[in-house]
Amino acid sequence: ATPISLNISEEARSLLDQGRAAESAGKVGVAKIYYQMAARRGHDDVRDEALSGLERMAASARAAKSKPNRNDDELRESSNGAP
């Protein structure tokens, strides 16, 4: 590997690591950006791991969206005059 491609690989790995840290900290938007940058700049394993992170976050968001919110039910009941 040339020094330039090595630097790009190191940068992509660092971006992937930062994305994981942000995801673990609950900073979904920040994690998404880091994963996207790692996917664009990375090759092979790094790119695959970044894309997996993006898919995992998208699946999580879809699951959270489809889950009924308990507060919504409570609001509906209170607006219908229910105790």
Short mmCIF file of C-alpha atoms in Angstrom, two decimals:
data_model
loop_
_atom_site.label_atom_id
_atom_site.label_comp_id
_atom_site.label_asym_id
_atom_site.label_seq_id
_atom_site.Cartn_x
_atom_site.Cartn_y
_atom_site.Cartn_z
CA ALA A 1 0.00 0.00 0.00
CA THR A 2 1.17 3.48 -0.75
CA PRO A 3 1.50 5.99 2.06
CA ILE A 4 -1.51 7.90 0.74
CA SER A 5 -3.81 4.86 0.69
CA LEU A 6 -2.56 3.90 4.15
CA ASN A 7 -3.48 7.36 5.45
CA ILE A 8 -6.93 7.11 3.88
CA SER A 9 -7.42 3.66 5.44
CA GLU A 10 -6.36 4.96 8.84
CA GLU A 11 -8.70 7.93 8.46
CA ALA A 12 -11.62 5.68 7.47
CA ARG A 13 -10.94 3.38 10.45
CA SER A 14 -10.84 6.41 12.76
CA LEU A 15 -14.15 7.68 11.35
CA LEU A 16 -15.69 4.25 11.89
CA ASP A 17 -14.46 4.21 15.51
CA GLN A 18 -15.86 7.70 16.09
CA GLY A 19 -19.19 6.58 14.63
CA ARG A 20 -19.32 3.64 17.00
CA ALA A 21 -18.51 5.87 19.97
CA ALA A 22 -21.22 8.36 18.98
CA GLU A 23 -23.76 5.57 18.50
CA SER A 24 -22.91 4.14 21.94
CA ALA A 25 -23.37 7.59 23.44
CA GLY A 26 -26.83 7.87 21.86
CA LYS A 27 -25.76 10.55 19.37
CA VAL A 28 -27.50 8.97 16.41
CA GLY A 29 -27.18 11.90 14.00
CA VAL A 30 -23.47 12.28 14.68
CA ALA A 31 -22.92 8.52 14.34
CA LYS A 32 -24.73 8.51 11.00
CA ILE A 33 -22.42 11.21 9.63
CA TYR A 34 -19.28 9.38 10.77
CA TYR A 35 -20.54 6.08 9.33
CA GLN A 36 -21.33 7.77 6.00
CA MET A 37 -17.86 9.31 5.81
CA ALA A 38 -16.21 6.00 6.73
CA ALA A 39 -18.26 4.19 4.08
CA ARG A 40 -17.21 6.69 1.40
CA ARG A 41 -13.52 6.68 2.32
CA GLY A 42 -13.07 3.12 3.50
CA HIS A 43 -12.36 -0.03 1.58
CA ASP A 44 -13.46 -3.61 2.12
CA ASP A 45 -13.95 -4.34 5.84
CA VAL A 46 -14.17 -0.71 7.00
CA ARG A 47 -16.72 0.12 4.30
CA ASP A 48 -18.76 -2.99 5.10
CA GLU A 49 -18.73 -2.25 8.84
CA ALA A 50 -19.77 1.37 8.26
CA LEU A 51 -22.64 0.27 6.00
CA SER A 52 -23.69 -2.28 8.63
CA GLY A 53 -23.74 0.49 11.24
CA LEU A 54 -25.95 2.62 9.00
CA GLU A 55 -28.33 -0.29 8.38
CA ARG A 56 -28.46 -1.15 12.09
CA MET A 57 -29.35 2.46 12.94
CA ALA A 58 -32.01 2.59 10.19
CA ALA A 59 -33.56 -0.65 11.45
CA SER A 60 -33.57 0.74 14.99
CA ALA A 61 -35.27 3.92 13.82
CA ARG A 62 -37.91 1.93 11.92
CA ALA A 63 -38.59 -0.22 14.98
CA ALA A 64 -38.90 2.81 17.24
CA LYS A 65 -41.27 4.49 14.79
CA SER A 66 -43.57 1.48 14.59
CA LYS A 67 -43.70 0.99 18.36
CA PRO A 68 -46.77 2.70 19.84
CA ASN A 69 -45.95 5.49 22.23
CA ARG A 70 -47.63 5.11 25.61
CA ASN A 71 -47.98 8.88 25.97
CA ASP A 72 -49.98 9.01 22.73
CA ASP A 73 -52.58 6.66 24.22
CA GLU A 74 -52.76 8.71 27.40
CA LEU A 75 -53.23 11.91 25.38
CA ARG A 76 -56.01 10.33 23.34
CA GLU A 77 -57.84 9.19 26.46
CA SER A 78 -57.58 12.60 28.11
CA SER A 79 -58.85 14.40 25.01
CA ASN A 80 -61.86 12.03 24.83
CA GLY A 81 -62.88 12.94 28.35
CA ALA A 82 -61.72 9.64 29.81
CA PRO A 83 -60.22 9.84 33.31
#
